[in-house]
Coordinates of C-alpha atoms and ligand atoms in Angstrom, one line a residue:
M1 CA 55.6 -29.5 -69.5
G2 CA 54.1 -27.3 -66.8
R3 CA 52.4 -25.2 -69.4
L4 CA 50.8 -28.3 -70.9
I5 CA 49.4 -29.4 -67.5
M6 CA 48.0 -25.9 -67.0
K7 CA 46.3 -26.1 -70.4
I8 CA 44.7 -29.4 -69.6
A9 CA 43.7 -28.2 -66.1
T10 CA 42.1 -25.1 -67.6
R11 CA 40.2 -27.2 -70.1
L12 CA 39.0 -29.5 -67.4
I13 CA 37.7 -26.6 -65.2
F14 CA 36.0 -25.1 -68.2
A15 CA 34.3 -28.4 -69.0
L16 CA 33.2 -28.9 -65.4
L17 CA 31.7 -25.4 -65.3
L18 CA 29.8 -26.1 -68.5
C19 CA 28.6 -29.5 -67.2
A20 CA 27.4 -27.9 -64.0
G21 CA 25.4 -25.4 -65.9
A22 CA 27.3 -22.7 -64.1
F23 CA 28.2 -20.8 -67.2
E24 CA 25.5 -18.2 -66.8
S25 CA 26.7 -17.4 -63.3
L26 CA 30.3 -17.0 -64.5
N27 CA 31.2 -13.3 -64.0
F28 CA 32.2 -11.8 -67.3
A29 CA 34.9 -9.8 -65.4
Q30 CA 36.6 -13.1 -64.4
S31 CA 36.4 -14.6 -67.9
K32 CA 38.1 -11.8 -69.8
P33 CA 41.9 -11.7 -70.0
A34 CA 43.7 -9.3 -67.6
A35 CA 45.1 -6.1 -69.1
D36 CA 48.8 -5.7 -69.8
L37 CA 48.7 -2.1 -68.7
L38 CA 46.4 0.1 -66.6
I39 CA 46.7 3.8 -66.4
T40 CA 44.8 5.0 -63.4
S41 CA 44.0 8.4 -61.7
A42 CA 44.7 10.2 -64.9
N43 CA 43.1 13.3 -66.3
V44 CA 42.2 11.7 -69.6
W45 CA 41.3 13.9 -72.6
T46 CA 40.2 11.3 -75.1
V47 CA 39.5 13.4 -78.2
D48 CA 36.5 11.1 -78.6
P49 CA 33.4 13.4 -78.7
S50 CA 31.2 10.5 -77.5
H51 CA 33.2 10.2 -74.2
P52 CA 35.5 13.2 -73.9
K53 CA 36.9 12.8 -70.4
A54 CA 37.9 9.8 -68.3
E55 CA 40.0 8.7 -65.4
A56 CA 41.6 5.4 -66.4
V57 CA 42.6 3.3 -69.4
A58 CA 43.2 -0.4 -69.8
V59 CA 45.4 -1.8 -72.6
L60 CA 45.6 -5.4 -73.8
G61 CA 48.4 -6.1 -76.2
D62 CA 48.8 -3.0 -78.4
R63 CA 45.2 -1.9 -78.1
I64 CA 43.0 0.1 -75.8
V65 CA 40.3 -2.1 -74.3
A66 CA 38.6 0.1 -71.8
V67 CA 38.3 3.8 -70.9
G68 CA 36.4 5.0 -67.9
S69 CA 36.5 5.7 -64.2
N70 CA 39.1 4.0 -61.9
A71 CA 36.4 1.7 -60.7
E72 CA 35.2 0.7 -64.1
V73 CA 38.6 0.0 -65.5
D74 CA 39.8 -1.8 -62.4
S75 CA 38.0 -5.0 -63.5
W76 CA 40.8 -5.4 -66.0
R77 CA 43.5 -5.6 -63.4
G78 CA 45.3 -9.0 -63.1
P79 CA 48.3 -10.2 -61.2
R80 CA 50.7 -9.3 -64.0
T81 CA 49.1 -6.1 -65.0
H82 CA 51.5 -3.2 -65.1
V83 CA 49.9 -0.2 -63.4
I84 CA 50.8 3.4 -64.0
D85 CA 49.3 5.8 -61.4
A86 CA 49.1 9.0 -63.3
G87 CA 48.7 11.1 -60.2
G88 CA 46.0 13.3 -61.9
K89 CA 48.3 14.3 -64.8
L90 CA 46.9 14.9 -68.3
L91 CA 46.8 11.9 -70.6
L92 CA 46.3 12.6 -74.3
P93 CA 46.4 10.4 -77.5
G94 CA 50.0 10.3 -78.8
F95 CA 50.8 13.2 -81.1
N96 CA 50.8 12.5 -84.9
D97 CA 53.0 14.9 -86.8
A98 CA 51.5 15.1 -90.2
H99 CA 54.6 16.6 -91.9
V100 CA 58.2 15.7 -91.0
H101 CA 61.5 15.1 -92.8
F102 CA 62.5 12.4 -90.4
V103 CA 65.9 11.4 -91.6
S104 CA 66.9 15.0 -92.0
G105 CA 65.7 15.5 -88.5
G106 CA 67.9 12.8 -87.2
L107 CA 70.9 14.1 -89.1
Q108 CA 70.2 17.6 -87.8
L109 CA 70.3 16.5 -84.2
D110 CA 74.0 15.7 -84.9
S111 CA 75.0 18.4 -87.4
I112 CA 76.2 22.0 -87.2
Q113 CA 73.7 24.3 -85.5
L114 CA 73.5 27.8 -87.1
N115 CA 69.9 28.7 -86.4
D116 CA 70.6 30.5 -83.2
A117 CA 73.7 32.3 -84.5
T118 CA 72.8 36.0 -83.9
S119 CA 75.4 37.5 -86.3
K120 CA 77.2 36.7 -89.5
E121 CA 80.5 36.5 -87.5
E122 CA 79.0 33.9 -85.2
F123 CA 77.7 32.0 -88.3
A124 CA 81.2 32.0 -89.9
H125 CA 82.9 31.1 -86.6
R126 CA 80.8 28.0 -86.1
I127 CA 81.5 26.8 -89.6
A128 CA 85.2 27.4 -89.1
E129 CA 85.2 25.3 -85.9
R130 CA 83.4 22.5 -87.7
A131 CA 85.8 22.6 -90.6
K132 CA 88.8 22.4 -88.3
N133 CA 87.5 19.0 -86.9
A134 CA 86.0 17.6 -90.1
P135 CA 87.8 14.7 -91.8
N136 CA 89.4 16.0 -95.0
G137 CA 86.9 16.4 -97.8
E138 CA 83.8 15.6 -95.6
W139 CA 81.0 18.0 -96.4
I140 CA 79.6 20.4 -93.8
L141 CA 75.8 20.1 -94.2
G142 CA 72.7 21.2 -92.4
G143 CA 72.8 24.4 -90.4
D144 CA 69.4 26.0 -90.6
W145 CA 70.8 29.5 -90.6
D146 CA 68.4 32.4 -90.3
E147 CA 69.8 35.8 -91.5
T148 CA 66.7 37.6 -90.1
K149 CA 68.3 37.3 -86.7
W150 CA 71.4 39.3 -87.8
T151 CA 72.0 43.0 -88.1
P152 CA 71.6 43.9 -90.9
P153 CA 69.5 40.9 -92.0
I154 CA 71.3 40.1 -95.3
Y155 CA 72.0 36.7 -97.0
P156 CA 75.5 35.4 -96.3
T157 CA 78.0 35.1 -99.2
K158 CA 80.8 32.6 -99.7
E159 CA 83.5 35.3 -99.1
L160 CA 82.5 35.1 -95.4
I161 CA 83.5 31.5 -95.0
D162 CA 86.0 30.8 -97.9
P163 CA 89.2 31.7 -96.0
L164 CA 88.0 29.5 -93.1
T165 CA 87.2 26.4 -95.2
R166 CA 89.9 25.9 -97.7
N167 CA 89.6 22.1 -98.0
T168 CA 86.1 21.5 -96.8
P169 CA 83.1 21.7 -99.0
V170 CA 80.3 23.7 -97.2
F171 CA 76.6 23.5 -98.2
V172 CA 74.6 24.9 -95.3
S173 CA 70.9 25.4 -95.6
R174 CA 68.7 28.3 -94.7
Y175 CA 66.2 27.1 -92.0
D176 CA 63.3 27.0 -94.5
G177 CA 65.1 24.5 -96.8
H178 CA 64.7 26.7 -99.8
M179 CA 68.1 28.3 -99.9
V180 CA 71.7 27.2 -99.2
L181 CA 75.1 28.9 -98.9
A182 CA 77.8 27.0 -100.7
N183 CA 81.5 27.9 -100.4
S184 CA 83.9 28.0 -103.3
V185 CA 85.1 24.4 -102.7
A186 CA 81.5 23.2 -103.1
L187 CA 80.8 25.4 -106.1
H188 CA 84.0 24.2 -107.7
L189 CA 83.0 20.5 -107.1
A190 CA 79.6 21.2 -108.5
G191 CA 81.0 23.1 -111.6
I192 CA 78.9 26.2 -110.9
T193 CA 80.5 29.3 -112.4
A194 CA 79.4 32.7 -113.7
Q195 CA 78.5 31.0 -116.9
T196 CA 76.1 28.5 -115.4
P197 CA 72.5 29.5 -116.3
D198 CA 69.8 29.5 -113.6
P199 CA 67.8 26.2 -113.8
P200 CA 64.0 26.4 -114.2
G201 CA 62.5 27.0 -110.7
G202 CA 65.9 28.1 -109.2
V203 CA 68.2 31.0 -108.9
I204 CA 72.0 31.2 -108.6
V205 CA 72.4 34.4 -106.7
R206 CA 75.1 36.6 -108.3
D207 CA 77.0 39.7 -107.4
A208 CA 77.2 42.9 -109.6
Q209 CA 79.8 41.3 -111.8
G210 CA 77.6 38.2 -112.4
N211 CA 79.7 35.9 -110.2
P212 CA 77.9 33.4 -107.9
T213 CA 77.8 34.6 -104.3
G214 CA 77.4 31.1 -103.1
A215 CA 73.7 31.5 -102.3
L216 CA 71.5 29.0 -104.3
K217 CA 67.7 29.1 -104.2
D218 CA 65.3 26.2 -104.7
A219 CA 66.1 24.2 -107.9
A220 CA 69.6 25.8 -108.1
M221 CA 70.4 24.0 -104.8
D222 CA 70.2 20.7 -106.7
L223 CA 73.1 21.7 -108.9
A224 CA 75.4 21.4 -105.9
A225 CA 73.4 18.8 -103.9
R226 CA 73.9 16.2 -106.6
V227 CA 77.6 16.1 -106.0
I228 CA 77.3 15.5 -102.3
P229 CA 78.2 11.9 -101.5
A230 CA 75.2 9.8 -100.7
L231 CA 74.5 8.8 -97.1
S232 CA 75.6 5.3 -96.2
D233 CA 73.0 2.9 -94.9
D234 CA 74.7 3.0 -91.6
Q235 CA 74.6 6.8 -91.4
R236 CA 70.9 6.6 -92.3
L237 CA 70.2 4.0 -89.6
R238 CA 71.9 6.0 -87.0
A239 CA 69.9 9.1 -88.0
V240 CA 66.6 7.2 -87.8
R241 CA 67.4 5.8 -84.4
R242 CA 68.3 9.3 -83.1
A243 CA 65.1 10.7 -84.6
M244 CA 63.0 8.0 -83.1
Q245 CA 64.5 8.5 -79.6
Y246 CA 63.9 12.2 -79.9
A247 CA 60.3 11.7 -81.1
A248 CA 59.5 9.5 -78.2
S249 CA 60.9 12.1 -75.8
V250 CA 58.5 14.8 -77.1
G251 CA 55.5 12.5 -77.3
V252 CA 55.3 12.0 -81.0
T253 CA 54.0 8.5 -81.7
S254 CA 53.2 8.8 -85.4
V255 CA 54.9 10.7 -88.2
Q256 CA 54.0 11.4 -91.8
N257 CA 57.3 11.4 -93.6
M258 CA 57.3 13.8 -96.6
N259 CA 59.6 13.1 -99.5
P260 CA 61.7 10.3 -98.0
D261 CA 64.4 8.6 -100.1
Y262 CA 63.6 5.0 -100.9
A263 CA 66.7 4.2 -98.9
D264 CA 65.0 5.7 -95.8
I265 CA 62.0 3.5 -96.3
A266 CA 64.4 0.5 -96.6
V267 CA 65.8 1.4 -93.2
Y268 CA 62.3 1.7 -91.7
S269 CA 61.5 -1.7 -93.1
R270 CA 64.6 -3.2 -91.6
L271 CA 63.8 -1.7 -88.2
L272 CA 60.2 -2.9 -88.5
E273 CA 61.4 -6.5 -89.1
R274 CA 63.5 -6.4 -86.0
G275 CA 60.6 -4.9 -83.9
D276 CA 62.7 -1.8 -83.4
L277 CA 60.5 0.9 -84.9
K278 CA 59.6 3.3 -82.1
V279 CA 57.3 5.5 -84.1
R280 CA 54.6 4.8 -86.7
I281 CA 55.5 6.1 -90.1
Y282 CA 53.4 7.0 -93.2
A283 CA 55.9 7.7 -96.0
A284 CA 55.1 9.9 -99.0
P285 CA 57.9 9.8 -101.6
L286 CA 58.2 12.4 -104.3
I287 CA 55.6 12.4 -107.0
T288 CA 58.4 12.6 -109.6
D289 CA 58.8 8.8 -108.9
V290 CA 55.0 8.2 -109.0
D291 CA 55.5 5.4 -111.5
D292 CA 57.2 3.1 -109.0
Q293 CA 54.2 2.9 -106.6
V294 CA 51.8 2.8 -109.5
K295 CA 53.6 -0.2 -111.0
I296 CA 53.4 -2.2 -107.7
G297 CA 49.8 -1.4 -107.3
I298 CA 50.2 0.2 -103.9
R299 CA 47.2 2.2 -102.8
H300 CA 46.9 4.9 -100.1
A301 CA 47.8 3.9 -96.6
F302 CA 49.1 0.4 -97.7
G303 CA 51.0 -1.5 -95.1
E304 CA 50.7 -2.2 -91.3
S305 CA 50.3 0.0 -88.3
F306 CA 54.0 0.8 -88.0
L307 CA 54.9 1.4 -91.6
R308 CA 52.6 2.6 -94.4
I309 CA 53.2 3.9 -97.9
G310 CA 50.8 4.8 -100.8
A311 CA 51.1 8.6 -100.9
V312 CA 53.1 11.0 -103.1
K313 CA 54.5 14.4 -102.2
A314 CA 54.5 17.2 -104.8
Y315 CA 55.9 20.7 -104.8
A316 CA 54.0 23.7 -106.2
D317 CA 56.3 26.5 -105.2
G318 CA 58.9 27.7 -102.7
S319 CA 58.7 29.5 -99.4
L320 CA 57.9 32.9 -98.0
G321 CA 61.3 33.2 -96.3
S322 CA 63.2 32.8 -99.6
R323 CA 60.6 34.9 -101.5
T324 CA 59.9 31.9 -103.7
A325 CA 56.3 31.2 -102.6
Y326 CA 54.2 31.9 -105.7
F327 CA 51.8 34.8 -105.3
Y328 CA 49.3 36.7 -107.6
E329 CA 51.0 40.0 -106.6
P330 CA 54.7 40.8 -106.1
F331 CA 56.4 40.8 -102.8
L332 CA 56.1 44.2 -101.2
D333 CA 59.8 44.4 -100.3
Q334 CA 61.0 43.0 -103.6
P335 CA 58.5 44.2 -106.3
N336 CA 60.4 42.6 -109.2
T337 CA 59.3 39.1 -108.1
R338 CA 56.1 37.3 -107.1
G339 CA 57.8 34.0 -106.4
L340 CA 58.4 30.8 -108.4
L341 CA 56.5 27.8 -109.4
S342 CA 58.6 24.7 -108.7
D343 CA 60.4 22.8 -111.4
E344 CA 57.7 20.1 -111.1
M345 CA 55.2 22.7 -112.4
H346 CA 57.2 23.6 -115.6
P347 CA 55.0 23.0 -117.5
I348 CA 51.8 22.6 -115.4
S349 CA 50.8 19.7 -117.7
L350 CA 53.7 17.7 -116.3
M351 CA 52.2 18.0 -112.8
R352 CA 48.7 17.3 -114.1
N353 CA 49.8 14.1 -115.7
R354 CA 51.6 12.9 -112.6
M355 CA 48.7 13.7 -110.4
M356 CA 46.2 12.0 -112.7
K357 CA 48.3 8.9 -112.7
A358 CA 48.7 8.9 -108.9
D359 CA 44.9 9.4 -108.4
A360 CA 43.9 6.8 -110.9
A361 CA 46.1 4.3 -109.0
G362 CA 44.5 5.2 -105.7
L363 CA 47.6 7.0 -104.3
Q364 CA 47.1 9.9 -101.9
I365 CA 48.4 13.3 -103.2
C366 CA 50.1 15.7 -100.7
T367 CA 51.2 19.0 -102.4
H368 CA 53.4 21.6 -100.9
A369 CA 51.8 24.9 -101.8
I370 CA 52.5 28.2 -99.9
G371 CA 51.8 31.3 -102.0
D372 CA 48.1 32.2 -102.9
E373 CA 48.5 31.5 -106.6
G374 CA 50.5 28.3 -105.9
I375 CA 47.7 27.0 -103.7
S376 CA 45.0 28.1 -106.2
T377 CA 46.8 26.4 -109.1
I378 CA 46.9 23.1 -107.1
L379 CA 43.2 23.5 -106.3
D380 CA 42.6 23.8 -110.0
L381 CA 44.4 20.6 -110.6
Y382 CA 42.7 18.8 -107.8
S383 CA 39.3 19.8 -109.1
E384 CA 40.2 18.6 -112.6
I385 CA 41.3 15.3 -111.2
A386 CA 38.0 14.9 -109.2
K387 CA 36.1 15.7 -112.3
A388 CA 38.0 13.3 -114.5
H389 CA 37.9 10.4 -112.0
G390 CA 34.6 10.9 -110.2
A391 CA 33.7 11.2 -106.5
G392 CA 35.7 9.2 -104.0
D393 CA 37.4 9.3 -100.6
R394 CA 40.8 10.5 -101.9
R395 CA 41.7 13.0 -99.1
F396 CA 43.8 15.4 -101.2
R397 CA 46.2 17.4 -99.0
I398 CA 47.8 20.8 -99.3
E399 CA 50.9 20.9 -97.2
H400 CA 51.5 24.3 -95.5
A401 CA 48.5 26.1 -97.2
Q402 CA 50.0 29.3 -95.8
H403 CA 48.8 32.3 -97.8
M404 CA 45.2 31.8 -99.0
A405 CA 43.4 33.8 -101.6
A406 CA 40.0 34.9 -100.1
K407 CA 38.2 33.1 -103.0
D408 CA 39.8 29.7 -102.2
F409 CA 38.5 28.8 -98.7
D410 CA 35.2 27.6 -100.1
R411 CA 36.9 25.7 -102.9
F412 CA 39.2 24.1 -100.4
A413 CA 36.2 22.8 -98.4
Q414 CA 34.2 21.7 -101.4
L415 CA 37.1 19.6 -102.7
H416 CA 37.5 18.1 -99.2
V417 CA 41.1 19.1 -99.2
I418 CA 43.0 18.6 -95.9
A419 CA 45.0 21.6 -94.7
S420 CA 48.2 20.1 -93.4
V421 CA 49.6 23.0 -91.5
Q422 CA 52.5 23.8 -89.2
P423 CA 51.5 26.5 -86.6
Y424 CA 55.1 27.0 -85.4
H425 CA 55.8 28.6 -88.8
A426 CA 53.1 31.2 -87.9
I427 CA 54.9 32.5 -84.8
D428 CA 58.2 32.4 -86.8
D429 CA 57.2 34.0 -90.1
G430 CA 54.9 36.3 -88.2
R431 CA 58.0 38.3 -87.4
F432 CA 58.5 39.4 -91.0
A433 CA 55.5 38.3 -93.1
E434 CA 53.7 41.6 -93.2
A435 CA 56.8 43.4 -94.4
R436 CA 56.9 41.0 -97.3
I437 CA 53.3 40.6 -98.3
G438 CA 51.4 43.5 -96.5
H439 CA 48.5 43.5 -94.1
D440 CA 45.7 42.2 -96.4
R441 CA 47.5 39.0 -97.5
A442 CA 48.9 38.5 -94.0
S443 CA 45.3 38.5 -92.7
R444 CA 44.7 35.2 -94.7
T445 CA 48.1 33.7 -93.6
Y446 CA 48.1 30.6 -91.4
A447 CA 44.3 31.2 -91.3
F448 CA 43.5 28.2 -89.1
R449 CA 40.2 29.7 -87.7
T450 CA 39.0 30.6 -91.2
F451 CA 39.7 27.1 -92.4
L452 CA 37.7 25.6 -89.5
N453 CA 34.9 28.1 -90.1
H454 CA 34.7 26.8 -93.7
G455 CA 34.6 23.2 -92.6
V456 CA 38.1 22.4 -93.8
R457 CA 39.9 19.7 -91.8
L458 CA 43.2 20.6 -90.2
A459 CA 46.1 18.2 -89.7
F460 CA 48.9 19.5 -87.5
G461 CA 52.6 19.0 -87.9
T462 CA 55.9 20.8 -87.7
D463 CA 57.9 20.3 -91.0
W464 CA 60.7 19.1 -88.7
D465 CA 63.7 19.6 -89.3
V466 CA 62.5 23.0 -90.7
A467 CA 60.9 23.7 -87.3
P468 CA 61.2 22.0 -83.9
L469 CA 59.4 18.7 -83.5
D470 CA 58.1 19.4 -80.0
P471 CA 54.2 19.3 -80.2
L472 CA 53.8 21.5 -77.2
L473 CA 55.5 24.3 -79.0
T474 CA 53.1 23.8 -82.0
I475 CA 50.1 23.9 -79.7
Y476 CA 51.5 26.9 -78.0
A477 CA 51.8 28.6 -81.4
A478 CA 48.3 27.7 -82.5
V479 CA 46.7 28.9 -79.3
T480 CA 48.7 32.1 -78.7
R481 CA 50.0 33.1 -82.1
A482 CA 52.6 35.0 -80.1
T483 CA 55.5 35.7 -82.5
L484 CA 59.0 34.6 -81.5
D485 CA 60.2 38.2 -81.4
G486 CA 57.8 39.0 -78.5
K487 CA 56.1 41.7 -80.5
N488 CA 52.6 40.2 -80.5
P489 CA 52.0 38.9 -77.0
N490 CA 48.2 38.9 -77.6
G491 CA 48.6 37.1 -80.9
W492 CA 49.4 38.0 -84.5
F493 CA 46.1 38.2 -86.2
P494 CA 44.5 36.9 -82.9
E495 CA 41.2 36.2 -84.6
Q496 CA 42.9 33.1 -86.1
K497 CA 43.8 31.6 -82.7
L498 CA 42.6 28.1 -81.9
S499 CA 41.5 26.7 -78.6
V500 CA 43.7 24.1 -76.9
A501 CA 41.0 21.4 -77.6
E502 CA 41.0 22.3 -81.3
A503 CA 44.8 22.2 -81.5
V504 CA 44.9 18.9 -79.7
E505 CA 42.3 17.5 -82.1
A506 CA 44.1 18.7 -85.2
Y507 CA 47.3 17.0 -83.8
T508 CA 45.7 13.7 -83.1
M509 CA 42.4 12.9 -85.0
G510 CA 43.1 15.5 -87.6
S511 CA 46.4 14.0 -88.5
A512 CA 45.1 10.4 -88.3
Y513 CA 42.3 11.3 -90.7
A514 CA 45.0 12.9 -93.0
E515 CA 46.6 9.4 -93.3
F516 CA 43.3 7.4 -93.5
Q517 CA 43.9 6.1 -89.9
E518 CA 41.1 7.7 -88.0
N519 CA 39.6 4.3 -87.1
E520 CA 43.0 3.0 -85.8
K521 CA 44.3 6.0 -83.8
G522 CA 43.9 9.7 -82.9
S523 CA 41.7 9.2 -79.8
I524 CA 41.7 7.2 -76.6
T525 CA 38.9 4.9 -77.6
P526 CA 38.5 1.1 -77.0
G527 CA 39.7 -0.8 -80.0
K528 CA 42.3 1.7 -81.1
L529 CA 46.0 1.5 -80.8
A530 CA 47.3 2.3 -77.4
D531 CA 49.5 5.3 -78.3
M532 CA 49.3 7.9 -75.4
V533 CA 51.3 10.6 -73.7
L534 CA 51.2 11.8 -70.1
L535 CA 52.0 15.5 -69.7
S536 CA 53.6 17.4 -66.8
Q537 CA 50.9 20.1 -66.9
D538 CA 47.2 20.4 -67.7
I539 CA 47.5 22.5 -70.9
F540 CA 43.7 23.1 -70.8
T541 CA 43.8 25.1 -67.6
I542 CA 47.3 26.7 -67.3
P543 CA 47.9 30.2 -68.8
S544 CA 48.5 29.6 -72.5
Q545 CA 52.0 31.2 -72.3
Q546 CA 53.1 28.2 -70.2
I547 CA 52.0 25.5 -72.7
R548 CA 55.5 25.6 -74.3
D549 CA 57.1 24.8 -70.9
T550 CA 55.1 21.6 -70.6
K551 CA 57.1 18.3 -70.7
V552 CA 56.2 14.8 -71.7
L553 CA 56.4 12.5 -68.7
T554 CA 55.6 9.2 -70.3
T555 CA 55.2 8.1 -73.9
I556 CA 53.3 4.9 -74.6
L557 CA 53.4 3.3 -78.1
G558 CA 51.2 0.3 -78.8
G559 CA 50.9 -0.3 -75.0
R560 CA 54.7 -0.2 -74.4
V561 CA 56.3 2.6 -72.4
I562 CA 59.0 4.0 -74.8
W563 CA 59.9 7.1 -72.9
E564 CA 59.9 8.2 -69.3
A565 CA 61.2 11.5 -68.1
H566 CA 63.6 11.4 -65.2
Q567 CA 61.8 13.3 -62.4
Ligands
LIG601 ZN1 58.3 19.9 -95.6

């Protein structure tokens, strides 16, 4: 009732003003609605070249409506406007991680941690502890072990854990996701024996007698993975909630989810319906299922601001860490191999057909390619597609784009391929890459500066849960290239370092462009979604070594505060 009276009163006043001819004198500032949120006294880095710095931002609903000085933006203040006094802290657009495995990330937050085990004994001990407490028959998964942190750095075998895990299947992944260690229980359940042949694109590692050691590489992992019981919807929902909460705490407001299960997308969709999605998601299911999206008629970036589909994720090869990235020349430290093309590339015509289909339907193609020949082969396919289907804004992507052949930078640019890269991998792999591929190839590894020099667009991400989700660590990595072992304090191939401004742009506008959303987000610009983060330090002015110690104080998503650090 009160509301109705208000409405009538407002109309009357408005009519009176019109009658009195007073409309012209009505101050525009009084007629516009008040902002829901004002952020004042901030050090705003907008990533908008037309207006790079500002002091204050006004938000109405889920959109930014004004960016300027405190005085300019103050006209948006109303009696119910929530005001955040930023106290001079740095305000950036929310980080957009262009390559995550979101549900795996959520599951990892809760699973066995093996990555920081510094010896094989510690590795085995942690698995034994977990097995003691695991319900009978429940699989031990995850882990992210890294044998390069052990002395000597050799791959673990099942003998190490078999006596400790007699009733528990173990299937623990190497941190790069391209290799697992399975124990005898798991191998038995999967039916893997000395007689099992290596699948195309995979290796069952064997001892001198030909018996499986428990280590399974790439496509061979599937032989055991397929007998692992599927996640329940409830487990998945819990994982997504954990992942969202964590993303908010590190300032990630958008993620591009590579190879999600359809069941993951179903969970996102349920959360969206309830208004419970706390991160914007662009999901790229595997290209092996391309027919599904083609059938529905989905095109790239189909959906709404919180949930989009319309991309496919393909695999060209493996990883450097597992020596399965596909190179023109053999690995220096294992000259009998130059890596593997993935099973999706056997034969290459299989991949060509799927990509042609995806492109004809207007789907975006994102292809994992790491070794120089793997990348080159995908560029060949991309150029065939562009030729066959004509010019268009298709925004091909190569995920990782790690080890480039010198001849391919120009081609990368000409085809307008986006380099979707994960700088944290550079300071991680930088510890051992030269031993594997030598100085010359290493000089074109994580070659972010060379990409920019050639006019290639970068999108930044982490590959979480392969690497940490924290964007400040990624920016630190891109800016310092200081390897994790402390051996390159001035940067590993320092000529490839980026400036903080370039790194922030790749993480915001670059990633937004990579998902066709550069008009919706990626900068603090009036009209765009109000996704922003307030940081504890000014990463543009502090010594670059301190960037990784920077914390996110506040995360704002669509105008709502979804994270605040306890200070
Ligand atoms: Zn990945």
